[in-house]
mmCIF file of C-alpha atoms and ligand atoms in Angstrom:
data_model
loop_
_atom_site.group_PDB
_atom_site.id
_atom_site.type_symbol
_atom_site.label_atom_id
_atom_site.label_comp_id
_atom_site.label_asym_id
_atom_site.label_seq_id
_atom_site.Cartn_x
_atom_site.Cartn_y
_atom_site.Cartn_z
ATOM 1 C CA MET O 17 -96.878 -37.997 173.742
ATOM 2 C CA TYR O 18 -98.035 -41.335 172.383
ATOM 3 C CA SER O 19 -99.331 -39.731 169.248
ATOM 4 C CA LYS O 20 -95.945 -38.203 168.386
ATOM 5 C CA PRO O 21 -94.104 -39.895 165.479
ATOM 6 C CA LYS O 22 -90.596 -41.230 166.093
ATOM 7 C CA LYS O 23 -88.006 -42.867 163.899
ATOM 8 C CA ILE O 24 -86.550 -46.353 164.233
ATOM 9 C CA GLY O 25 -83.407 -46.070 162.034
ATOM 10 C CA ASN O 26 -84.665 -44.176 159.026
ATOM 11 C CA LEU O 27 -88.184 -45.511 159.362
ATOM 12 C CA GLU O 28 -90.717 -43.081 160.746
ATOM 13 C CA ILE O 29 -93.361 -44.647 162.999
ATOM 14 C CA LYS O 30 -96.514 -42.541 163.152
ATOM 15 C CA ASN O 31 -97.141 -43.073 166.893
ATOM 16 C CA ARG O 32 -95.542 -44.808 169.874
ATOM 17 C CA PHE O 33 -97.681 -47.996 169.756
ATOM 18 C CA VAL O 34 -96.026 -51.242 168.701
ATOM 19 C CA ARG O 35 -97.892 -54.500 168.272
ATOM 20 C CA SER O 36 -95.490 -56.934 170.010
ATOM 21 C CA ALA O 37 -94.872 -60.163 168.056
ATOM 22 C CA THR O 38 -97.641 -62.623 168.705
ATOM 23 C CA TYR O 39 -97.645 -66.131 167.209
ATOM 24 C CA GLU O 40 -100.887 -66.708 165.344
ATOM 25 C CA GLY O 41 -101.174 -70.441 164.629
ATOM 26 C CA MET O 42 -102.729 -69.497 161.229
ATOM 27 C CA ALA O 43 -100.199 -70.631 158.542
ATOM 28 C CA THR O 44 -100.612 -73.741 156.551
ATOM 29 C CA GLU O 45 -98.764 -76.918 157.713
ATOM 30 C CA GLU O 46 -96.010 -76.021 155.238
ATOM 31 C CA GLY O 47 -95.744 -72.546 156.783
ATOM 32 C CA HIS O 48 -97.402 -70.535 154.054
ATOM 33 C CA VAL O 49 -99.552 -67.412 154.531
ATOM 34 C CA THR O 50 -103.354 -67.884 154.642
ATOM 35 C CA GLU O 51 -106.287 -65.533 154.178
ATOM 36 C CA LYS O 52 -106.813 -65.682 157.946
ATOM 37 C CA LEU O 53 -103.346 -64.330 158.619
ATOM 38 C CA ILE O 54 -103.830 -61.523 156.085
ATOM 39 C CA LYS O 55 -107.190 -60.567 157.727
ATOM 40 C CA LEU O 56 -105.581 -60.493 161.146
ATOM 41 C CA TYR O 57 -102.933 -57.990 160.027
ATOM 42 C CA LYS O 58 -105.468 -55.891 158.111
ATOM 43 C CA GLU O 59 -107.538 -55.480 161.242
ATOM 44 C CA LEU O 60 -104.472 -54.533 163.283
ATOM 45 C CA ALA O 61 -103.334 -51.993 160.674
ATOM 46 C CA GLU O 62 -106.822 -50.433 160.675
ATOM 47 C CA GLY O 63 -106.677 -50.245 164.417
ATOM 48 C CA GLY O 64 -104.186 -47.502 164.490
ATOM 49 C CA VAL O 65 -100.980 -49.093 165.765
ATOM 50 C CA GLY O 66 -97.841 -47.456 164.418
ATOM 51 C CA LEU O 67 -95.706 -50.588 163.941
ATOM 52 C CA ILE O 68 -96.900 -54.152 163.689
ATOM 53 C CA ILE O 69 -94.484 -56.925 164.569
ATOM 54 C CA THR O 70 -95.784 -60.252 163.302
ATOM 55 C CA GLY O 71 -95.678 -63.548 165.174
ATOM 56 C CA TYR O 72 -92.404 -65.410 164.843
ATOM 57 C CA ALA O 73 -91.572 -66.929 161.509
ATOM 58 C CA THR O 74 -89.010 -69.715 161.385
ATOM 59 C CA VAL O 75 -85.775 -69.217 159.487
ATOM 60 C CA GLN O 76 -85.139 -72.988 159.151
ATOM 61 C CA LYS O 77 -87.354 -76.095 159.151
ATOM 62 C CA SER O 78 -85.228 -77.215 162.130
ATOM 63 C CA GLY O 79 -86.218 -73.977 163.889
ATOM 64 C CA MET O 80 -89.946 -74.605 164.198
ATOM 65 C CA THR O 81 -91.648 -74.280 167.619
ATOM 66 C CA PHE O 82 -95.151 -75.137 166.554
ATOM 67 C CA ASP O 83 -96.875 -76.421 163.466
ATOM 68 C CA THR O 84 -98.862 -73.838 161.550
ATOM 69 C CA GLN O 85 -96.037 -71.423 162.213
ATOM 70 C CA THR O 86 -95.147 -69.116 159.345
ATOM 71 C CA GLY O 87 -91.976 -70.048 157.358
ATOM 72 C CA VAL O 88 -89.448 -67.750 155.829
ATOM 73 C CA TYR O 89 -86.842 -70.381 155.086
ATOM 74 C CA ASN O 90 -86.869 -70.347 151.329
ATOM 75 C CA ASP O 91 -87.779 -67.932 148.503
ATOM 76 C CA ASP O 92 -91.130 -69.670 147.935
ATOM 77 C CA PHE O 93 -92.381 -67.912 151.050
ATOM 78 C CA ILE O 94 -91.805 -64.388 149.657
ATOM 79 C CA SER O 95 -94.999 -64.077 147.577
ATOM 80 C CA GLY O 96 -97.318 -65.104 150.395
ATOM 81 C CA LEU O 97 -95.545 -62.825 152.912
ATOM 82 C CA SER O 98 -95.743 -59.929 150.516
ATOM 83 C CA LYS O 99 -99.535 -60.205 150.630
ATOM 84 C CA ILE O 100 -99.413 -59.352 154.341
ATOM 85 C CA ALA O 101 -97.117 -56.436 153.786
ATOM 86 C CA ASP O 102 -99.136 -55.095 150.912
ATOM 87 C CA THR O 103 -102.437 -55.459 152.696
ATOM 88 C CA VAL O 104 -101.099 -53.529 155.759
ATOM 89 C CA HIS O 105 -99.761 -50.808 153.546
ATOM 90 C CA GLU O 106 -102.935 -50.533 151.523
ATOM 91 C CA ASN O 107 -105.372 -50.575 154.458
ATOM 92 C CA SER O 108 -103.934 -48.173 156.946
ATOM 93 C CA GLN O 109 -102.968 -44.632 157.422
ATOM 94 C CA ASP O 110 -99.210 -45.360 157.125
ATOM 95 C CA CYS O 111 -98.891 -48.317 159.496
ATOM 96 C CA LYS O 112 -95.481 -50.002 159.261
ATOM 97 C CA ILE O 113 -94.892 -53.719 159.599
ATOM 98 C CA ALA O 114 -91.920 -55.848 160.596
ATOM 99 C CA LEU O 115 -91.675 -59.656 160.369
ATOM 100 C CA GLN O 116 -90.277 -61.352 163.466
ATOM 101 C CA ILE O 117 -87.931 -64.182 162.601
ATOM 102 C CA SER O 118 -86.731 -66.927 164.942
ATOM 103 C CA HIS O 119 -85.158 -70.285 165.428
ATOM 104 C CA CYS O 120 -86.491 -72.386 168.350
ATOM 105 C CA GLY O 121 -83.221 -74.123 169.293
ATOM 106 C CA ARG O 122 -84.015 -76.308 172.278
ATOM 107 C CA GLN O 123 -87.612 -74.960 172.680
ATOM 108 C CA SER O 124 -89.969 -76.831 170.363
ATOM 109 C CA ARG O 125 -93.363 -78.438 170.680
ATOM 110 C CA TYR O 126 -93.100 -79.579 167.166
ATOM 111 C CA LEU O 127 -89.662 -81.190 166.645
ATOM 112 C CA GLU O 128 -88.479 -84.388 168.238
ATOM 113 C CA ASN O 129 -84.768 -83.619 167.666
ATOM 114 C CA THR O 130 -83.704 -80.156 168.704
ATOM 115 C CA ILE O 131 -80.384 -78.343 168.493
ATOM 116 C CA ALA O 132 -78.921 -75.731 170.766
ATOM 117 C CA PRO O 133 -75.583 -74.091 171.627
ATOM 118 C CA SER O 134 -75.122 -76.729 174.300
ATOM 119 C CA ALA O 135 -76.840 -79.984 175.437
ATOM 120 C CA VAL O 136 -78.807 -78.510 178.329
ATOM 121 C CA LEU O 137 -82.108 -80.313 179.110
ATOM 122 C CA GLU O 138 -85.198 -78.291 178.339
ATOM 123 C CA LYS O 139 -87.327 -78.669 181.474
ATOM 124 C CA LEU O 140 -90.794 -78.104 180.030
ATOM 125 C CA THR O 141 -90.736 -80.621 177.177
ATOM 126 C CA ARG O 142 -87.955 -82.785 178.705
ATOM 127 C CA LYS O 143 -86.159 -82.749 175.418
ATOM 128 C CA MET O 144 -82.378 -82.911 175.371
ATOM 129 C CA PRO O 145 -80.979 -80.911 172.494
ATOM 130 C CA LYS O 146 -77.931 -81.769 170.498
ATOM 131 C CA GLU O 147 -75.025 -79.375 170.728
ATOM 132 C CA MET O 148 -74.586 -77.478 167.434
ATOM 133 C CA THR O 149 -71.459 -77.986 165.427
ATOM 134 C CA ILE O 150 -69.614 -74.945 164.058
ATOM 135 C CA GLU O 151 -70.863 -75.943 160.699
ATOM 136 C CA GLU O 152 -74.487 -75.860 161.972
ATOM 137 C CA ILE O 153 -73.958 -72.507 163.611
ATOM 138 C CA ARG O 154 -72.628 -71.000 160.380
ATOM 139 C CA GLU O 155 -75.622 -72.502 158.446
ATOM 140 C CA THR O 156 -78.049 -70.948 160.959
ATOM 141 C CA ILE O 157 -76.366 -67.527 160.722
ATOM 142 C CA GLU O 158 -76.784 -67.776 156.944
ATOM 143 C CA ALA O 159 -80.394 -68.904 157.360
ATOM 144 C CA PHE O 160 -81.213 -65.905 159.585
ATOM 145 C CA SER O 161 -79.531 -63.545 157.150
ATOM 146 C CA GLN O 162 -81.259 -64.971 154.066
ATOM 147 C CA ALA O 163 -84.513 -64.672 155.945
ATOM 148 C CA VAL O 164 -83.793 -60.947 156.519
ATOM 149 C CA ARG O 165 -83.288 -60.591 152.764
ATOM 150 C CA ARG O 166 -86.601 -62.336 152.070
ATOM 151 C CA VAL O 167 -88.408 -60.084 154.567
ATOM 152 C CA LYS O 168 -87.132 -56.991 152.733
ATOM 153 C CA GLU O 169 -87.935 -58.500 149.329
ATOM 154 C CA ALA O 170 -91.476 -59.287 150.530
ATOM 155 C CA GLY O 171 -92.015 -55.558 151.147
ATOM 156 C CA PHE O 172 -91.819 -55.345 154.919
ATOM 157 C CA ASP O 173 -90.507 -52.114 156.452
ATOM 158 C CA ALA O 174 -88.271 -53.843 158.935
ATOM 159 C CA VAL O 175 -87.391 -57.193 160.545
ATOM 160 C CA GLN O 176 -87.146 -58.160 164.154
ATOM 161 C CA LEU O 177 -84.897 -60.987 165.470
ATOM 162 C CA HIS O 178 -86.455 -62.968 168.237
ATOM 163 C CA GLY O 179 -83.619 -62.899 170.805
ATOM 164 C CA ALA O 180 -85.833 -63.313 173.833
ATOM 165 C CA HIS O 181 -88.005 -65.951 175.645
ATOM 166 C CA GLY O 182 -85.456 -68.733 175.465
ATOM 167 C CA TYR O 183 -85.269 -69.217 171.715
ATOM 168 C CA LEU O 184 -82.036 -69.865 169.920
ATOM 169 C CA ILE O 185 -80.518 -66.354 169.993
ATOM 170 C CA ASN O 186 -81.388 -66.078 173.663
ATOM 171 C CA GLN O 187 -79.766 -69.506 174.122
ATOM 172 C CA PHE O 188 -76.521 -68.197 172.672
ATOM 173 C CA LEU O 189 -76.651 -65.030 174.786
ATOM 174 C CA SER O 190 -77.417 -66.727 178.104
ATOM 175 C CA PRO O 191 -74.867 -68.494 180.234
ATOM 176 C CA TYR O 192 -77.707 -70.782 181.393
ATOM 177 C CA THR O 193 -77.919 -72.459 177.964
ATOM 178 C CA ASN O 194 -74.558 -71.611 176.409
ATOM 179 C CA LYS O 195 -71.830 -73.674 177.944
ATOM 180 C CA ARG O 196 -69.566 -73.661 174.892
ATOM 181 C CA THR O 197 -65.855 -73.249 175.179
ATOM 182 C CA ASP O 198 -65.194 -72.244 171.603
ATOM 183 C CA GLU O 199 -65.549 -68.885 169.892
ATOM 184 C CA TYR O 200 -69.346 -68.807 170.402
ATOM 185 C CA GLY O 201 -69.372 -69.275 174.193
ATOM 186 C CA GLY O 202 -67.775 -68.179 177.398
ATOM 187 C CA SER O 203 -67.310 -64.420 177.704
ATOM 188 C CA ILE O 204 -70.171 -62.024 176.874
ATOM 189 C CA GLU O 205 -68.310 -60.978 173.678
ATOM 190 C CA LYS O 206 -68.189 -64.624 172.581
ATOM 191 C CA ARG O 207 -71.861 -65.241 173.343
ATOM 192 C CA ILE O 208 -72.784 -62.174 171.413
ATOM 193 C CA LYS O 209 -70.809 -63.370 168.342
ATOM 194 C CA PHE O 210 -73.736 -65.365 166.899
ATOM 195 C CA VAL O 211 -76.098 -62.374 166.792
ATOM 196 C CA GLU O 212 -73.265 -60.070 165.741
ATOM 197 C CA GLU O 213 -72.509 -62.257 162.696
ATOM 198 C CA ILE O 214 -76.233 -62.420 161.814
ATOM 199 C CA TYR O 215 -76.252 -58.640 161.751
ATOM 200 C CA ASN O 216 -73.115 -58.258 159.687
ATOM 201 C CA ARG O 217 -74.106 -60.889 157.137
ATOM 202 C CA SER O 218 -77.692 -59.445 156.862
ATOM 203 C CA VAL O 219 -76.346 -55.963 156.176
ATOM 204 C CA GLU O 220 -74.256 -57.452 153.346
ATOM 205 C CA LEU O 221 -77.518 -58.669 151.825
ATOM 206 C CA VAL O 222 -79.914 -55.850 152.542
ATOM 207 C CA GLY O 223 -77.708 -52.763 153.164
ATOM 208 C CA LYS O 224 -77.564 -50.578 156.259
ATOM 209 C CA ASP O 225 -80.857 -48.698 155.716
ATOM 210 C CA PHE O 226 -83.180 -51.679 156.318
ATOM 211 C CA PRO O 227 -84.029 -51.619 160.057
ATOM 212 C CA ILE O 228 -83.065 -54.757 161.939
ATOM 213 C CA LEU O 229 -84.611 -54.790 165.395
ATOM 214 C CA ILE O 230 -84.084 -57.236 168.194
ATOM 215 C CA LYS O 231 -86.163 -58.408 171.139
ATOM 216 C CA MET O 232 -84.026 -59.562 174.062
ATOM 217 C CA ASN O 233 -84.254 -60.763 177.576
ATOM 218 C CA ALA O 234 -83.252 -58.389 180.289
ATOM 219 C CA VAL O 235 -83.296 -61.372 182.642
ATOM 220 C CA ASP O 236 -83.980 -65.063 182.216
ATOM 221 C CA PHE O 237 -85.250 -65.517 185.777
ATOM 222 C CA LEU O 238 -83.120 -68.642 186.006
ATOM 223 C CA GLU O 239 -80.232 -69.476 188.277
ATOM 224 C CA GLY O 240 -77.134 -69.039 186.162
ATOM 225 C CA GLY O 241 -79.123 -67.164 183.521
ATOM 226 C CA LEU O 242 -78.910 -63.634 182.217
ATOM 227 C CA THR O 243 -78.938 -60.904 184.790
ATOM 228 C CA ILE O 244 -79.680 -57.201 184.235
ATOM 229 C CA GLU O 245 -75.960 -56.463 184.747
ATOM 230 C CA GLU O 246 -75.090 -58.754 181.825
ATOM 231 C CA SER O 247 -77.959 -57.769 179.604
ATOM 232 C CA LYS O 248 -77.025 -54.124 179.926
ATOM 233 C CA LYS O 249 -73.688 -54.936 178.462
ATOM 234 C CA ILE O 250 -75.276 -56.992 175.720
ATOM 235 C CA ALA O 251 -77.754 -54.240 174.850
ATOM 236 C CA GLU O 252 -75.048 -51.645 174.732
ATOM 237 C CA ARG O 253 -73.019 -53.831 172.399
ATOM 238 C CA LEU O 254 -76.082 -54.609 170.217
ATOM 239 C CA SER O 255 -76.791 -50.893 169.788
ATOM 240 C CA LYS O 256 -73.172 -50.294 168.740
ATOM 241 C CA ILE O 257 -73.239 -53.204 166.231
ATOM 242 C CA GLY O 258 -76.045 -51.430 164.392
ATOM 243 C CA TYR O 259 -79.358 -52.890 165.568
ATOM 244 C CA ALA O 260 -82.058 -50.278 165.022
ATOM 245 C CA ALA O 261 -84.142 -50.809 168.212
ATOM 246 C CA ILE O 262 -84.278 -53.080 171.246
ATOM 247 C CA GLU O 263 -87.508 -54.498 172.728
ATOM 248 C CA VAL O 264 -86.996 -55.524 176.382
ATOM 249 C CA SER O 265 -88.691 -58.695 177.707
ATOM 250 C CA ALA O 266 -87.704 -61.647 179.915
ATOM 251 C CA CYS O 267 -88.010 -65.375 180.708
ATOM 252 C CA MET O 268 -87.376 -68.720 179.007
ATOM 253 C CA TRP O 269 -89.710 -71.780 178.962
ATOM 254 C CA ASP O 270 -87.679 -73.226 181.838
ATOM 255 C CA THR O 271 -88.690 -70.199 183.940
ATOM 256 C CA CYS O 272 -92.192 -71.647 184.319
ATOM 257 C CA LYS O 273 -90.728 -74.471 186.397
ATOM 258 C CA ARG O 274 -89.660 -72.005 189.055
ATOM 259 C CA SER O 275 -91.923 -71.233 192.051
ATOM 260 C CA LYS O 276 -93.649 -68.075 193.313
ATOM 261 C CA LYS O 277 -91.521 -68.317 196.364
ATOM 262 C CA GLU O 278 -88.345 -68.100 194.315
ATOM 263 C CA LEU O 279 -89.500 -65.322 191.951
ATOM 264 C CA GLY O 280 -91.949 -63.297 193.938
ATOM 265 C CA TRP O 281 -94.554 -63.760 191.158
ATOM 266 C CA LYS O 282 -96.190 -66.914 189.862
ATOM 267 C CA PRO O 283 -94.907 -68.163 186.537
ATOM 268 C CA THR O 284 -97.281 -70.011 184.258
ATOM 269 C CA PHE O 285 -96.782 -71.417 180.745
ATOM 270 C CA LEU O 286 -95.491 -68.487 178.593
ATOM 271 C CA PRO O 287 -93.977 -66.836 181.680
ATOM 272 C CA GLU O 288 -93.099 -63.753 179.597
ATOM 273 C CA SER O 289 -96.868 -63.113 179.502
ATOM 274 C CA ARG O 290 -97.740 -62.806 183.196
ATOM 275 C CA THR O 291 -101.376 -63.367 183.979
ATOM 276 C CA PHE O 292 -103.871 -61.067 185.550
ATOM 277 C CA VAL O 293 -101.741 -57.994 185.617
ATOM 278 C CA GLY O 294 -103.265 -55.129 187.561
ATOM 279 C CA THR O 295 -104.873 -57.549 190.012
ATOM 280 C CA LYS O 296 -102.659 -60.564 190.772
ATOM 281 C CA ASN O 297 -99.406 -59.418 189.118
ATOM 282 C CA GLU O 298 -97.689 -56.080 188.763
ATOM 283 C CA VAL O 299 -98.395 -53.898 185.669
ATOM 284 C CA ALA O 300 -95.580 -52.938 183.333
ATOM 285 C CA TYR O 301 -93.488 -55.740 184.842
ATOM 286 C CA ASN O 302 -90.501 -55.286 182.561
ATOM 287 C CA LEU O 303 -90.277 -51.574 183.040
ATOM 288 C CA PRO O 304 -87.645 -51.564 185.839
ATOM 289 C CA PHE O 305 -85.338 -53.509 183.495
ATOM 290 C CA ALA O 306 -86.159 -51.317 180.516
ATOM 291 C CA LYS O 307 -85.198 -48.303 182.535
ATOM 292 C CA GLU O 308 -81.838 -49.791 183.283
ATOM 293 C CA ILE O 309 -81.128 -50.750 179.611
ATOM 294 C CA LYS O 310 -82.331 -47.372 178.405
ATOM 295 C CA LYS O 311 -79.385 -45.762 180.283
ATOM 296 C CA VAL O 312 -76.811 -47.598 178.154
ATOM 297 C CA ILE O 313 -78.222 -47.579 174.615
ATOM 298 C CA ASP O 314 -78.487 -44.817 172.006
ATOM 299 C CA ILE O 315 -81.202 -46.404 169.905
ATOM 300 C CA PRO O 316 -84.967 -46.554 170.556
ATOM 301 C CA LEU O 317 -86.134 -48.813 173.303
ATOM 302 C CA ILE O 318 -89.471 -50.636 173.170
ATOM 303 C CA VAL O 319 -90.948 -51.959 176.408
ATOM 304 C CA VAL O 320 -93.470 -54.733 176.611
ATOM 305 C CA GLY O 321 -95.343 -56.644 179.267
ATOM 306 C CA GLY O 322 -98.538 -55.800 181.200
ATOM 307 C CA ILE O 323 -98.940 -52.263 180.051
ATOM 308 C CA ASN O 324 -102.635 -51.937 180.781
ATOM 309 C CA SER O 325 -103.743 -48.341 180.536
ATOM 310 C CA ARG O 326 -103.439 -45.181 178.545
ATOM 311 C CA ASP O 327 -102.337 -43.302 181.645
ATOM 312 C CA LEU O 328 -99.495 -45.740 182.195
ATOM 313 C CA VAL O 329 -98.433 -45.394 178.602
ATOM 314 C CA GLU O 330 -98.348 -41.586 178.910
ATOM 315 C CA GLN O 331 -96.343 -41.809 182.143
ATOM 316 C CA ILE O 332 -93.798 -44.200 180.765
ATOM 317 C CA LEU O 333 -93.231 -42.102 177.659
ATOM 318 C CA THR O 334 -93.225 -38.738 179.469
ATOM 319 C CA GLU O 335 -90.675 -39.907 182.090
ATOM 320 C CA GLY O 336 -88.485 -41.119 179.170
ATOM 321 C CA SER O 337 -88.285 -44.706 180.305
ATOM 322 C CA ALA O 338 -88.985 -45.990 176.830
ATOM 323 C CA ASP O 339 -89.478 -44.666 173.278
ATOM 324 C CA PHE O 340 -92.250 -47.122 172.223
ATOM 325 C CA ILE O 341 -94.888 -49.167 174.053
ATOM 326 C CA ALA O 342 -95.531 -52.662 172.839
ATOM 327 C CA LEU O 343 -98.726 -54.526 173.410
ATOM 328 C CA SER O 344 -99.559 -58.146 172.660
ATOM 329 C CA ARG O 345 -102.570 -59.486 174.465
ATOM 330 C CA PRO O 346 -104.538 -56.193 174.655
ATOM 331 C CA LEU O 347 -104.498 -56.094 170.824
ATOM 332 C CA ILE O 348 -105.891 -59.579 170.576
ATOM 333 C CA ARG O 349 -108.935 -58.389 172.448
ATOM 334 C CA GLU O 350 -109.064 -55.017 170.982
ATOM 335 C CA PRO O 351 -107.158 -54.538 167.712
ATOM 336 C CA ASP O 352 -108.463 -50.988 167.525
ATOM 337 C CA LEU O 353 -107.151 -50.026 171.005
ATOM 338 C CA PRO O 354 -104.599 -47.512 169.648
ATOM 339 C CA ASN O 355 -107.372 -45.652 167.800
ATOM 340 C CA ARG O 356 -109.618 -45.762 170.811
ATOM 341 C CA TRP O 357 -106.849 -44.290 173.034
ATOM 342 C CA LEU O 358 -105.682 -41.784 170.389
ATOM 343 C CA LYS O 359 -109.244 -40.514 170.011
ATOM 344 C CA GLY O 360 -109.765 -40.437 173.774
ATOM 345 C CA ILE O 361 -112.690 -42.876 173.554
ATOM 346 C CA GLY O 362 -113.764 -44.851 176.610
ATOM 347 C CA ASP O 363 -111.807 -46.123 179.537
ATOM 348 C CA SER O 364 -108.024 -45.600 180.042
ATOM 349 C CA LYS O 365 -107.817 -49.329 180.878
ATOM 350 C CA VAL O 366 -107.417 -52.083 178.308
ATOM 351 C CA GLU O 367 -110.312 -54.576 178.140
ATOM 352 C CA CYS O 368 -107.868 -57.532 178.167
ATOM 353 C CA LEU O 369 -107.899 -59.452 181.489
ATOM 354 C CA TYR O 370 -104.502 -61.081 180.917
ATOM 355 C CA CYS O 371 -106.094 -64.441 181.499
ATOM 356 C CA ASN O 372 -104.006 -66.154 178.771
ATOM 357 C CA GLY O 373 -107.176 -67.800 177.406
ATOM 358 C CA CYS O 374 -105.818 -66.833 173.999
ATOM 359 C CA LEU O 375 -103.130 -69.472 174.229
ATOM 360 C CA SER O 376 -105.741 -72.259 173.787
ATOM 361 C CA SER O 377 -106.996 -70.602 170.643
ATOM 362 C CA LEU O 378 -103.648 -71.178 168.974
ATOM 363 C CA ILE O 379 -104.363 -74.926 168.554
ATOM 364 C CA THR O 380 -108.085 -74.595 167.843
ATOM 365 C CA THR O 381 -109.197 -71.566 165.863
ATOM 366 C CA GLY O 382 -106.001 -69.680 165.472
ATOM 367 C CA LEU O 383 -105.278 -66.528 167.574
ATOM 368 C CA GLN O 384 -108.262 -64.888 169.186
ATOM 369 C CA CYS O 385 -109.430 -63.645 172.593
ATOM 370 C CA VAL O 386 -111.184 -66.558 174.253
ATOM 371 C CA LYS O 387 -112.255 -65.556 177.756
ATOM 372 C CA LYS O 388 -114.211 -62.453 177.145
ATOM 373 C CA GLU O 389 -116.053 -62.139 180.455
ATOM 374 C CA PRO O 390 -114.350 -61.101 183.713
ATOM 375 C CA LEU O 391 -113.606 -64.114 185.935
HETATM 376 C C1 LIG T 21 -100.615 -65.926 172.185
HETATM 377 C C2 LIG T 21 -99.254 -65.263 172.398
HETATM 378 C C3 LIG T 21 -98.293 -65.495 171.383
HETATM 379 C C4 LIG T 21 -97.040 -64.846 171.541
HETATM 380 N N1 LIG T 21 -96.149 -65.079 170.497
HETATM 381 C C5 LIG T 21 -94.933 -64.370 170.541
HETATM 382 C C6 LIG T 21 -94.042 -64.391 169.450
HETATM 383 O O1 LIG T 21 -94.319 -64.970 168.378
HETATM 384 N N2 LIG T 21 -92.857 -63.682 169.554
HETATM 385 C C7 LIG T 21 -92.555 -62.964 170.698
HETATM 386 O O2 LIG T 21 -91.471 -62.340 170.753
HETATM 387 N N3 LIG T 21 -93.376 -62.901 171.753
HETATM 388 C C8 LIG T 21 -94.585 -63.566 171.688
HETATM 389 N N4 LIG T 21 -95.455 -63.528 172.747
HETATM 390 C C9 LIG T 21 -95.119 -62.624 173.867
HETATM 391 C C10 LIG T 21 -95.656 -61.194 173.633
HETATM 392 O O3 LIG T 21 -95.075 -60.594 172.525
HETATM 393 C C11 LIG T 21 -95.353 -60.223 174.867
HETATM 394 O O4 LIG T 21 -93.960 -60.153 174.956
HETATM 395 C C12 LIG T 21 -96.035 -60.675 176.176
HETATM 396 O O5 LIG T 21 -97.246 -61.313 176.000
HETATM 397 C C13 LIG T 21 -96.195 -59.536 177.196
HETATM 398 O O6 LIG T 21 -96.892 -58.515 176.555
HETATM 399 P P1 LIG T 21 -98.456 -58.189 176.922
HETATM 400 O O7 LIG T 21 -98.596 -58.136 178.414
HETATM 401 O O8 LIG T 21 -98.783 -56.916 176.240
HETATM 402 O O9 LIG T 21 -99.254 -59.374 176.345
HETATM 403 C C14 LIG T 21 -96.705 -64.114 172.664
HETATM 404 C C15 LIG T 21 -97.664 -63.913 173.617
HETATM 405 C C16 LIG T 21 -98.949 -64.509 173.511
HETATM 406 C C17 LIG T 21 -99.978 -64.252 174.510
#
């Protein structure tokens, strides 16, 4: 089943494996593409994955989460980005690539002054964001849409909006972070308006055929945050608006301040990437939510999070719980995992231990698997 091609919009993906967006820490301080970044994507393309989604690239300077994050906020970035797209297209058997684009809103390690839909204290960094004015909201919608145009001009096959993990789009969608009383806050319809306007404006710039995907939270795991009941309504609406596929994930940075007692699982920094799945934590931990969302959308669904074996992939696809399987950490350790599985080589299990040692590499060497030996 996982070797069967399937379309996202008009784009045919050669198999059901997606590389989930993974920040690389490899751009220059100004956000430009480096040889290291190009090499990373060449290796992934050669490894057999059907669709690569890059680490998040910021649509505005005021949207940066980390330094050495790729930028896509002016036309000067296009030529560097096109080297990634070209390399992937030249070095693979038809691997497709999407750039993930984001704005950090209230979640930034890099910025001192952050902006957000509402002034709600960010618990991890203890930064209090400034509530965005309507003018700033409109500028940011335009920035996202112009970034979509640049992604297309750089030769990518698609774009994915980062609407999960507590970043700006998630902040608009979630009642935990969106306390606005104007047209961008309140009811679900009003909280969706930000991401609806990004879609409509982007289509004006790139046309309807360029696939615009979105990654969203099914739940924030926060009191007063998104619940599966609400996110189902959001997903249904996003599929009607025209988004080409939805990737289902969960959590904000604030989630890591919650306890195991409250959640039933122990959150650590980057709570969307649960540690030691298969031993200390459940495998495929977003699957129950994905199944719920799958019921209400008529576009492809991508599920991510702790999918740690070929057998599990086959089971998820066969039972129709998702159309694509996304992997992040397993492909840091084994970029050629899709080929290994497709050729039936070796163990059904991934080699990744889900130890999150890779997080430390982001500020030292750039993305790589750090803890290679079982603990
Ligand atoms: C080092 C690292 C960087 C990440 N960067 C991003 C990112 O840029 N955008 C994003 O949507 N998710 C990001 N994630 C989350 C992953 O895409 C994925 O949702 C999560 O790790 C669960 O999938 P996995 O169990 O296959 O790793 C990152 C995860 C890790 C470990």
